[in-house]
PDB file of C-alpha atoms in Angstrom:
ATOM      1  CA  UNK A   1      -0.094  -0.005  -0.477  1.00  0.00           C
ATOM      2  CA  UNK A   2       1.762   3.903  -1.000  1.00  0.00           C
ATOM      3  CA  UNK A   3       1.806   5.898   1.304  1.00  0.00           C
ATOM      4  CA  UNK A   4      -0.517   8.470   0.789  1.00  0.00           C
ATOM      5  CA  UNK A   5      -3.242   5.544   0.256  1.00  0.00           C
ATOM      6  CA  UNK A   6      -2.883   3.959   4.065  1.00  0.00           C
ATOM      7  CA  UNK A   7      -2.403   7.912   4.986  1.00  0.00           C
ATOM      8  CA  UNK A   8      -5.783   7.979   3.775  1.00  0.00           C
ATOM      9  CA  UNK A   9      -6.831   4.985   4.809  1.00  0.00           C
ATOM     10  CA  UNK A  10      -6.177   6.039   8.367  1.00  0.00           C
ATOM     11  CA  UNK A  11      -7.589   8.876   8.218  1.00  0.00           C
ATOM     12  CA  UNK A  12     -11.214   6.546   8.134  1.00  0.00           C
ATOM     13  CA  UNK A  13     -10.484   3.463   9.601  1.00  0.00           C
ATOM     14  CA  UNK A  14      -8.313   3.995  12.042  1.00  0.00           C
ATOM     15  CA  UNK A  15      -6.265   1.341  12.141  1.00  0.00           C
ATOM     16  CA  UNK A  16      -3.049   1.899  13.996  1.00  0.00           C
ATOM     17  CA  UNK A  17      -4.717   3.646  15.984  1.00  0.00           C
ATOM     18  CA  UNK A  18      -7.036   1.115  17.200  1.00  0.00           C
ATOM     19  CA  UNK A  19      -4.242  -0.899  17.446  1.00  0.00           C
ATOM     20  CA  UNK A  20      -2.007   1.843  19.696  1.00  0.00           C
ATOM     21  CA  UNK A  21      -5.020   2.219  22.113  1.00  0.00           C
ATOM     22  CA  UNK A  22      -5.340  -0.777  22.730  1.00  0.00           C
ATOM     23  CA  UNK A  23      -1.861  -1.371  24.151  1.00  0.00           C
ATOM     24  CA  UNK A  24      -2.466   0.779  26.153  1.00  0.00           C
ATOM     25  CA  UNK A  25      -2.977  -0.071  29.780  1.00  0.00           C
ATOM     26  CA  UNK A  26      -5.907   2.419  32.350  1.00  0.00           C
ATOM     27  CA  UNK A  27      -3.083   3.441  34.123  1.00  0.00           C
ATOM     28  CA  UNK A  28      -0.801   4.519  31.883  1.00  0.00           C
ATOM     29  CA  UNK A  29      -4.570   5.992  29.812  1.00  0.00           C
ATOM     30  CA  UNK A  30      -4.818   7.939  33.536  1.00  0.00           C
ATOM     31  CA  UNK A  31      -1.263   9.196  33.341  1.00  0.00           C
ATOM     32  CA  UNK A  32      -2.163  10.609  29.374  1.00  0.00           C
ATOM     33  CA  UNK A  33      -5.807  11.754  29.935  1.00  0.00           C
ATOM     34  CA  UNK A  34      -4.376  13.869  33.220  1.00  0.00           C
ATOM     35  CA  UNK A  35      -1.208  14.885  31.363  1.00  0.00           C
ATOM     36  CA  UNK A  36      -3.112  15.972  28.211  1.00  0.00           C
ATOM     37  CA  UNK A  37      -6.660  16.891  30.335  1.00  0.00           C
ATOM     38  CA  UNK A  38      -3.147  19.811  32.474  1.00  0.00           C
ATOM     39  CA  UNK A  39      -2.652  21.392  28.485  1.00  0.00           C
ATOM     40  CA  UNK A  40      -5.952  21.662  27.262  1.00  0.00           C
ATOM     41  CA  UNK A  41      -7.304  23.932  30.918  1.00  0.00           C
ATOM     42  CA  UNK A  42      -4.098  25.646  30.054  1.00  0.00           C
ATOM     43  CA  UNK A  43      -5.018  26.594  26.250  1.00  0.00           C
ATOM     44  CA  UNK A  44      -8.984  27.234  27.353  1.00  0.00           C
ATOM     45  CA  UNK A  45      -7.506  30.256  29.803  1.00  0.00           C
ATOM     46  CA  UNK A  46      -4.901  31.635  27.775  1.00  0.00           C
ATOM     47  CA  UNK A  47      -7.031  31.209  24.362  1.00  0.00           C
ATOM     48  CA  UNK A  48     -10.027  33.393  26.947  1.00  0.00           C
ATOM     49  CA  UNK A  49      -7.347  35.451  27.951  1.00  0.00           C
ATOM     50  CA  UNK A  50      -6.292  37.075  24.972  1.00  0.00           C
ATOM     51  CA  UNK A  51      -9.351  37.446  23.170  1.00  0.00           C
ATOM     52  CA  UNK A  52     -10.310  39.546  27.136  1.00  0.00           C
ATOM     53  CA  UNK A  53      -7.125  41.614  25.942  1.00  0.00           C
ATOM     54  CA  UNK A  54      -4.301  39.601  27.879  1.00  0.00           C
ATOM     55  CA  UNK A  55      -1.860  38.277  25.773  1.00  0.00           C
ATOM     56  CA  UNK A  56       1.470  37.430  27.342  1.00  0.00           C
ATOM     57  CA  UNK A  57      -0.730  36.313  30.449  1.00  0.00           C
ATOM     58  CA  UNK A  58      -1.905  33.956  27.444  1.00  0.00           C
ATOM     59  CA  UNK A  59       1.561  33.062  25.729  1.00  0.00           C
ATOM     60  CA  UNK A  60       2.715  32.742  29.986  1.00  0.00           C
ATOM     61  CA  UNK A  61      -0.130  30.579  29.485  1.00  0.00           C
ATOM     62  CA  UNK A  62       0.596  28.560  25.659  1.00  0.00           C
ATOM     63  CA  UNK A  63       3.990  27.839  26.759  1.00  0.00           C
ATOM     64  CA  UNK A  64       3.357  26.293  29.773  1.00  0.00           C
ATOM     65  CA  UNK A  65       0.823  23.616  28.009  1.00  0.00           C
ATOM     66  CA  UNK A  66       3.367  23.343  25.309  1.00  0.00           C
ATOM     67  CA  UNK A  67       6.450  22.765  27.550  1.00  0.00           C
ATOM     68  CA  UNK A  68       3.880  20.417  29.594  1.00  0.00           C
ATOM     69  CA  UNK A  69       3.590  17.690  26.092  1.00  0.00           C
ATOM     70  CA  UNK A  70       6.828  18.453  25.054  1.00  0.00           C
ATOM     71  CA  UNK A  71       8.273  17.135  28.142  1.00  0.00           C
ATOM     72  CA  UNK A  72       6.393  13.957  27.849  1.00  0.00           C
ATOM     73  CA  UNK A  73       6.910  13.258  24.707  1.00  0.00           C
ATOM     74  CA  UNK A  74      10.542  13.170  25.427  1.00  0.00           C
ATOM     75  CA  UNK A  75      11.034  16.479  23.858  1.00  0.00           C
ATOM     76  CA  UNK A  76      13.543  18.603  25.550  1.00  0.00           C
ATOM     77  CA  UNK A  77      13.686  21.329  22.941  1.00  0.00           C
ATOM     78  CA  UNK A  78      13.412  24.992  24.219  1.00  0.00           C
ATOM     79  CA  UNK A  79      10.071  26.357  23.673  1.00  0.00           C
ATOM     80  CA  UNK A  80      10.057  30.124  22.368  1.00  0.00           C
ATOM     81  CA  UNK A  81      10.516  33.106  24.802  1.00  0.00           C
ATOM     82  CA  UNK A  82       7.148  35.088  25.127  1.00  0.00           C
ATOM     83  CA  UNK A  83       6.807  38.647  26.463  1.00  0.00           C
ATOM     84  CA  UNK A  84       6.111  39.335  30.168  1.00  0.00           C
ATOM     85  CA  UNK A  85       4.174  41.782  30.033  1.00  0.00           C
ATOM     86  CA  UNK A  86       1.006  43.465  27.113  1.00  0.00           C
ATOM     87  CA  UNK A  87       2.787  46.677  26.327  1.00  0.00           C
ATOM     88  CA  UNK A  88       5.593  44.352  24.943  1.00  0.00           C
ATOM     89  CA  UNK A  89       3.624  42.646  22.690  1.00  0.00           C
ATOM     90  CA  UNK A  90       4.403  43.365  18.729  1.00  0.00           C
ATOM     91  CA  UNK A  91       2.754  42.057  15.403  1.00  0.00           C
ATOM     92  CA  UNK A  92       4.498  38.892  15.532  1.00  0.00           C
ATOM     93  CA  UNK A  93       3.700  37.785  19.036  1.00  0.00           C
ATOM     94  CA  UNK A  94       0.343  36.899  17.022  1.00  0.00           C
ATOM     95  CA  UNK A  95       2.363  34.472  14.977  1.00  0.00           C
ATOM     96  CA  UNK A  96       4.038  32.791  18.122  1.00  0.00           C
ATOM     97  CA  UNK A  97       0.425  32.613  20.050  1.00  0.00           C
ATOM     98  CA  UNK A  98      -0.665  30.735  16.506  1.00  0.00           C
ATOM     99  CA  UNK A  99       2.154  28.562  16.155  1.00  0.00           C
ATOM    100  CA  UNK A 100       1.853  26.901  20.226  1.00  0.00           C
ATOM    101  CA  UNK A 101      -2.329  26.584  19.078  1.00  0.00           C
ATOM    102  CA  UNK A 102      -1.040  24.488  16.727  1.00  0.00           C
ATOM    103  CA  UNK A 103       1.694  22.860  18.754  1.00  0.00           C
ATOM    104  CA  UNK A 104      -0.671  21.410  21.321  1.00  0.00           C
ATOM    105  CA  UNK A 105      -2.988  20.885  18.732  1.00  0.00           C
ATOM    106  CA  UNK A 106      -0.917  18.094  16.498  1.00  0.00           C
ATOM    107  CA  UNK A 107       0.927  16.724  20.011  1.00  0.00           C
ATOM    108  CA  UNK A 108      -2.368  16.277  21.797  1.00  0.00           C
ATOM    109  CA  UNK A 109      -4.463  13.903  18.475  1.00  0.00           C
ATOM    110  CA  UNK A 110      -1.109  12.092  18.656  1.00  0.00           C
ATOM    111  CA  UNK A 111      -1.335  10.504  21.641  1.00  0.00           C
ATOM    112  CA  UNK A 112      -5.350  10.707  21.291  1.00  0.00           C
ATOM    113  CA  UNK A 113      -5.182   6.729  21.346  1.00  0.00           C
ATOM    114  CA  UNK A 114      -3.577   6.009  24.545  1.00  0.00           C
ATOM    115  CA  UNK A 115      -6.216   8.948  25.732  1.00  0.00           C
ATOM    116  CA  UNK A 116      -9.388   7.626  24.461  1.00  0.00           C
ATOM    117  CA  UNK A 117      -9.225   3.831  24.450  1.00  0.00           C
ATOM    118  CA  UNK A 118      -9.992   1.499  22.042  1.00  0.00           C
ATOM    119  CA  UNK A 119     -14.404   1.666  21.828  1.00  0.00           C
ATOM    120  CA  UNK A 120     -14.153   5.352  21.822  1.00  0.00           C
ATOM    121  CA  UNK A 121     -11.597   4.871  18.750  1.00  0.00           C
ATOM    122  CA  UNK A 122     -14.146   2.039  16.564  1.00  0.00           C
ATOM    123  CA  UNK A 123     -17.401   5.225  17.542  1.00  0.00           C
ATOM    124  CA  UNK A 124     -15.056   7.541  15.960  1.00  0.00           C
ATOM    125  CA  UNK A 125     -14.437   5.084  12.771  1.00  0.00           C
ATOM    126  CA  UNK A 126     -18.021   5.338  12.186  1.00  0.00           C
ATOM    127  CA  UNK A 127     -18.970   8.414  12.749  1.00  0.00           C
ATOM    128  CA  UNK A 128     -15.507   9.446  10.261  1.00  0.00           C
ATOM    129  CA  UNK A 129     -17.193   6.362   7.559  1.00  0.00           C
ATOM    130  CA  UNK A 130     -20.266   7.216   8.348  1.00  0.00           C
ATOM    131  CA  UNK A 131     -19.659  11.265   6.938  1.00  0.00           C
ATOM    132  CA  UNK A 132     -17.389  10.421   4.130  1.00  0.00           C
ATOM    133  CA  UNK A 133     -20.741   9.012   2.122  1.00  0.00           C
ATOM    134  CA  UNK A 134     -23.254  11.561   3.333  1.00  0.00           C
ATOM    135  CA  UNK A 135     -20.421  14.408   2.259  1.00  0.00           C
ATOM    136  CA  UNK A 136     -19.814  11.907  -1.019  1.00  0.00           C
ATOM    137  CA  UNK A 137     -23.734  11.982  -1.249  1.00  0.00           C
ATOM    138  CA  UNK A 138     -24.160  15.717  -1.420  1.00  0.00           C
ATOM    139  CA  UNK A 139     -21.682  15.965  -3.893  1.00  0.00           C
ATOM    140  CA  UNK A 140     -23.606  12.929  -6.807  1.00  0.00           C
ATOM    141  CA  UNK A 141     -26.630  14.723  -5.968  1.00  0.00           C
ATOM    142  CA  UNK A 142     -25.031  18.565  -6.480  1.00  0.00           C
ATOM    143  CA  UNK A 143     -22.823  16.679  -9.137  1.00  0.00           C
ATOM    144  CA  UNK A 144     -27.049  15.707 -10.603  1.00  0.00           C
ATOM    145  CA  UNK A 145     -28.081  18.884 -10.107  1.00  0.00           C
ATOM    146  CA  UNK A 146     -25.523  21.169 -11.438  1.00  0.00           C
ATOM    147  CA  UNK A 147     -25.216  19.254 -14.487  1.00  0.00           C
ATOM    148  CA  UNK A 148     -29.875  18.999 -14.972  1.00  0.00           C
ATOM    149  CA  UNK A 149     -29.457  23.566 -14.157  1.00  0.00           C
ATOM    150  CA  UNK A 150     -31.465  24.669 -17.472  1.00  0.00           C
ATOM    151  CA  UNK A 151     -28.682  26.171 -19.159  1.00  0.00           C
ATOM    152  CA  UNK A 152     -29.856  29.715 -20.351  1.00  0.00           C
ATOM    153  CA  UNK A 153     -28.437  32.857 -22.284  1.00  0.00           C
ATOM    154  CA  UNK A 154     -29.666  36.186 -20.843  1.00  0.00           C
ATOM    155  CA  UNK A 155     -28.825  39.776 -22.520  1.00  0.00           C
ATOM    156  CA  UNK A 156     -28.549  44.020 -21.781  1.00  0.00           C
ATOM    157  CA  UNK A 157     -26.920  46.519 -24.209  1.00  0.00           C
ATOM    158  CA  UNK A 158     -27.109  50.066 -24.514  1.00  0.00           C
ATOM    159  CA  UNK A 159     -30.006  50.683 -25.689  1.00  0.00           C
ATOM    160  CA  UNK A 160     -32.589  49.499 -28.633  1.00  0.00           C
ATOM    161  CA  UNK A 161     -34.625  51.710 -31.613  1.00  0.00           C
ATOM    162  CA  UNK A 162     -38.374  50.292 -30.250  1.00  0.00           C
ATOM    163  CA  UNK A 163     -39.490  48.665 -28.415  1.00  0.00           C
ATOM    164  CA  UNK A 164     -40.082  45.588 -31.467  1.00  0.00           C
ATOM    165  CA  UNK A 165     -35.785  45.539 -31.489  1.00  0.00           C
ATOM    166  CA  UNK A 166     -35.273  44.580 -28.166  1.00  0.00           C
ATOM    167  CA  UNK A 167     -32.524  43.150 -26.867  1.00  0.00           C
ATOM    168  CA  UNK A 168     -33.331  39.634 -26.372  1.00  0.00           C
ATOM    169  CA  UNK A 169     -34.339  39.427 -29.761  1.00  0.00           C
ATOM    170  CA  UNK A 170     -30.560  38.703 -30.049  1.00  0.00           C
ATOM    171  CA  UNK A 171     -30.855  35.881 -28.500  1.00  0.00           C
ATOM    172  CA  UNK A 172     -34.296  34.208 -29.536  1.00  0.00           C
ATOM    173  CA  UNK A 173     -32.132  31.524 -31.630  1.00  0.00           C
ATOM    174  CA  UNK A 174     -34.649  33.412 -34.713  1.00  0.00           C
ATOM    175  CA  UNK A 175     -32.602  35.504 -37.393  1.00  0.00           C
ATOM    176  CA  UNK A 176     -35.544  37.179 -38.948  1.00  0.00           C
ATOM    177  CA  UNK A 177     -35.926  38.979 -35.499  1.00  0.00           C
ATOM    178  CA  UNK A 178     -33.577  41.981 -34.205  1.00  0.00           C
ATOM    179  CA  UNK A 179     -31.942  43.898 -31.783  1.00  0.00           C
ATOM    180  CA  UNK A 180     -30.996  47.306 -33.095  1.00  0.00           C
ATOM    181  CA  UNK A 181     -29.581  50.000 -32.201  1.00  0.00           C
ATOM    182  CA  UNK A 182     -30.934  53.724 -32.441  1.00  0.00           C
ATOM    183  CA  UNK A 183     -30.652  55.507 -35.974  1.00  0.00           C
ATOM    184  CA  UNK A 184     -26.168  56.129 -35.803  1.00  0.00           C
ATOM    185  CA  UNK A 185     -25.313  55.328 -33.510  1.00  0.00           C
ATOM    186  CA  UNK A 186     -23.193  51.972 -32.485  1.00  0.00           C
ATOM    187  CA  UNK A 187     -23.204  50.700 -28.680  1.00  0.00           C
ATOM    188  CA  UNK A 188     -23.022  46.876 -27.382  1.00  0.00           C
ATOM    189  CA  UNK A 189     -24.666  43.751 -26.120  1.00  0.00           C
ATOM    190  CA  UNK A 190     -24.539  41.672 -23.594  1.00  0.00           C
ATOM    191  CA  UNK A 191     -25.284  38.052 -23.106  1.00  0.00           C
ATOM    192  CA  UNK A 192     -24.390  36.328 -19.788  1.00  0.00           C
ATOM    193  CA  UNK A 193     -23.839  32.665 -20.056  1.00  0.00           C
ATOM    194  CA  UNK A 194     -25.717  30.524 -17.663  1.00  0.00           C
ATOM    195  CA  UNK A 195     -24.497  29.059 -15.796  1.00  0.00           C
ATOM    196  CA  UNK A 196     -20.650  29.436 -17.091  1.00  0.00           C
ATOM    197  CA  UNK A 197     -19.495  26.321 -18.755  1.00  0.00           C
ATOM    198  CA  UNK A 198     -16.905  25.500 -21.905  1.00  0.00           C
ATOM    199  CA  UNK A 199     -18.303  27.044 -25.226  1.00  0.00           C
ATOM    200  CA  UNK A 200     -16.270  26.535 -28.621  1.00  0.00           C
ATOM    201  CA  UNK A 201     -17.012  28.577 -30.113  1.00  0.00           C
ATOM    202  CA  UNK A 202     -19.670  31.933 -30.876  1.00  0.00           C
ATOM    203  CA  UNK A 203     -21.751  32.806 -33.781  1.00  0.00           C
ATOM    204  CA  UNK A 204     -22.516  36.541 -34.624  1.00  0.00           C
ATOM    205  CA  UNK A 205     -25.453  36.587 -37.001  1.00  0.00           C
ATOM    206  CA  UNK A 206     -25.712  40.750 -38.813  1.00  0.00           C
ATOM    207  CA  UNK A 207     -28.729  42.794 -38.989  1.00  0.00           C
ATOM    208  CA  UNK A 208     -30.756  43.238 -41.602  1.00  0.00           C
ATOM    209  CA  UNK A 209     -33.948  45.398 -41.341  1.00  0.00           C
ATOM    210  CA  UNK A 210     -35.798  44.406 -44.193  1.00  0.00           C
ATOM    211  CA  UNK A 211     -37.459  45.176 -46.296  1.00  0.00           C
ATOM    212  CA  UNK A 212     -35.659  47.592 -45.744  1.00  0.00           C
ATOM    213  CA  UNK A 213     -32.109  47.106 -45.731  1.00  0.00           C
ATOM    214  CA  UNK A 214     -31.074  49.843 -43.639  1.00  0.00           C
ATOM    215  CA  UNK A 215     -28.741  48.971 -41.049  1.00  0.00           C
ATOM    216  CA  UNK A 216     -26.685  46.451 -39.124  1.00  0.00           C
ATOM    217  CA  UNK A 217     -22.982  45.874 -37.465  1.00  0.00           C
ATOM    218  CA  UNK A 218     -19.951  46.510 -39.192  1.00  0.00           C
ATOM    219  CA  UNK A 219     -16.886  47.639 -36.985  1.00  0.00           C
ATOM    220  CA  UNK A 220     -17.210  44.671 -34.150  1.00  0.00           C
ATOM    221  CA  UNK A 221     -15.222  43.635 -31.819  1.00  0.00           C
ATOM    222  CA  UNK A 222     -16.116  39.897 -30.054  1.00  0.00           C
ATOM    223  CA  UNK A 223     -15.660  39.452 -26.578  1.00  0.00           C
ATOM    224  CA  UNK A 224     -15.401  36.362 -24.150  1.00  0.00           C
ATOM    225  CA  UNK A 225     -14.667  36.512 -20.462  1.00  0.00           C
ATOM    226  CA  UNK A 226     -15.418  33.230 -17.573  1.00  0.00           C
ATOM    227  CA  UNK A 227     -14.958  36.676 -14.180  1.00  0.00           C
ATOM    228  CA  UNK A 228     -14.543  38.877 -15.105  1.00  0.00           C
ATOM    229  CA  UNK A 229     -11.443  38.508 -17.747  1.00  0.00           C
ATOM    230  CA  UNK A 230     -11.440  38.091 -21.007  1.00  0.00           C
ATOM    231  CA  UNK A 231     -10.270  34.999 -22.227  1.00  0.00           C
ATOM    232  CA  UNK A 232     -10.184  35.291 -25.922  1.00  0.00           C
ATOM    233  CA  UNK A 233     -11.220  38.042 -28.142  1.00  0.00           C
ATOM    234  CA  UNK A 234     -11.827  38.380 -31.881  1.00  0.00           C
ATOM    235  CA  UNK A 235     -12.528  42.085 -34.347  1.00  0.00           C
ATOM    236  CA  UNK A 236     -14.628  42.033 -37.415  1.00  0.00           C
ATOM    237  CA  UNK A 237     -15.548  43.546 -40.422  1.00  0.00           C
ATOM    238  CA  UNK A 238     -19.590  42.724 -41.376  1.00  0.00           C
ATOM    239  CA  UNK A 239     -20.290  43.233 -45.028  1.00  0.00           C
ATOM    240  CA  UNK A 240     -23.791  45.263 -45.944  1.00  0.00           C
ATOM    241  CA  UNK A 241     -25.870  42.589 -47.902  1.00  0.00           C
ATOM    242  CA  UNK A 242     -29.609  41.701 -47.761  1.00  0.00           C
ATOM    243  CA  UNK A 243     -28.614  37.692 -47.730  1.00  0.00           C
ATOM    244  CA  UNK A 244     -27.720  36.404 -43.898  1.00  0.00           C
ATOM    245  CA  UNK A 245     -24.485  37.266 -42.693  1.00  0.00           C
ATOM    246  CA  UNK A 246     -23.548  34.541 -39.744  1.00  0.00           C
ATOM    247  CA  UNK A 247     -19.867  34.110 -38.609  1.00  0.00           C
ATOM    248  CA  UNK A 248     -17.981  31.905 -35.881  1.00  0.00           C
ATOM    249  CA  UNK A 249     -14.773  33.073 -33.474  1.00  0.00           C
ATOM    250  CA  UNK A 250     -13.315  30.728 -31.558  1.00  0.00           C
ATOM    251  CA  UNK A 251     -13.484  29.811 -28.108  1.00  0.00           C
ATOM    252  CA  UNK A 252     -12.601  26.985 -26.741  1.00  0.00           C
ATOM    253  CA  UNK A 253     -12.866  27.797 -23.353  1.00  0.00           C
ATOM    254  CA  UNK A 254     -15.027  27.938 -20.518  1.00  0.00           C
ATOM    255  CA  UNK A 255     -16.600  31.852 -20.208  1.00  0.00           C
ATOM    256  CA  UNK A 256     -19.257  33.376 -17.923  1.00  0.00           C
ATOM    257  CA  UNK A 257     -19.417  36.240 -20.634  1.00  0.00           C
ATOM    258  CA  UNK A 258     -20.370  37.543 -24.172  1.00  0.00           C
ATOM    259  CA  UNK A 259     -20.193  40.921 -25.299  1.00  0.00           C
ATOM    260  CA  UNK A 260     -20.167  41.922 -29.011  1.00  0.00           C
ATOM    261  CA  UNK A 261     -18.870  45.951 -29.713  1.00  0.00           C
ATOM    262  CA  UNK A 262     -20.700  46.977 -32.257  1.00  0.00           C
ATOM    263  CA  UNK A 263     -18.059  50.136 -32.963  1.00  0.00           C
ATOM    264  CA  UNK A 264     -19.470  51.299 -36.764  1.00  0.00           C
ATOM    265  CA  UNK A 265     -22.144  50.738 -38.496  1.00  0.00           C
ATOM    266  CA  UNK A 266     -24.079  49.687 -42.105  1.00  0.00           C
ATOM    267  CA  UNK A 267     -26.979  52.478 -43.331  1.00  0.00           C
ATOM    268  CA  UNK A 268     -28.890  54.017 -40.270  1.00  0.00           C
ATOM    269  CA  UNK A 269     -27.362  52.353 -36.978  1.00  0.00           C
ATOM    270  CA  UNK A 270     -26.316  49.225 -35.763  1.00  0.00           C
ATOM    271  CA  UNK A 271     -27.377  46.284 -34.947  1.00  0.00           C
ATOM    272  CA  UNK A 272     -27.795  42.198 -34.822  1.00  0.00           C
ATOM    273  CA  UNK A 273     -29.909  39.683 -35.555  1.00  0.00           C
ATOM    274  CA  UNK A 274     -28.608  37.025 -33.891  1.00  0.00           C
ATOM    275  CA  UNK A 275     -25.321  36.288 -30.708  1.00  0.00           C
ATOM    276  CA  UNK A 276     -25.295  31.849 -29.827  1.00  0.00           C
ATOM    277  CA  UNK A 277     -22.640  29.714 -27.781  1.00  0.00           C
ATOM    278  CA  UNK A 278     -21.725  26.469 -29.183  1.00  0.00           C
TER     279      UNK A 278
END
């Protein structure tokens, strides 16, 4: 069994912890529990002092707690010095406070099997396996719901010509309905892609305003973005023709937004028939 897999298995199965717990006699278990209780008692007092504005005394108690556990583990390395007065506490002592708490946790966790006994370890195993199963089921449900989430486009724009040519006409899947900008006006349309997903390309179809054939986008910039950052950008010029003109722009990335900036126009104003993602 590889070392990483073994550590993961031990995290849930606690076989080594149960073995160690079973090897400890009641007298030794009582001694371990007493030492850990002393250290935890000092830790709790230290945390209360720290939040109440007495950091120096809090550090002293933590230092004593760490010293107790180091001595019990046979580690005679000295613990870092701490300030005597609150006025001497500096920002770096906050790092020391957190480091001492972390060491207390690590040493106490390592001694846990010797403190609680095999029965408690078995109960912990059941709890961890049940919790991991619950998390697994929850993850599967979340993924299924995400997969079933309806894919939709929502559009906004800098303006519109009239109610018959509103921005929603550019995302309704129909080439014969159009979003048109006001007279003699450039502008933009922005399409939100929900949920965010990988898009291979963006399709843009120009407006014509038939039967008059007097409007359409000329110079455009197509921007595909994700979380506010542009991931793909294309500049293009669309022709002025009564024929339907559609262009495809490669993306090949996960996006949540498409913006088409109509920088200039044909005839009396800009507009687009359709903006879609594929």
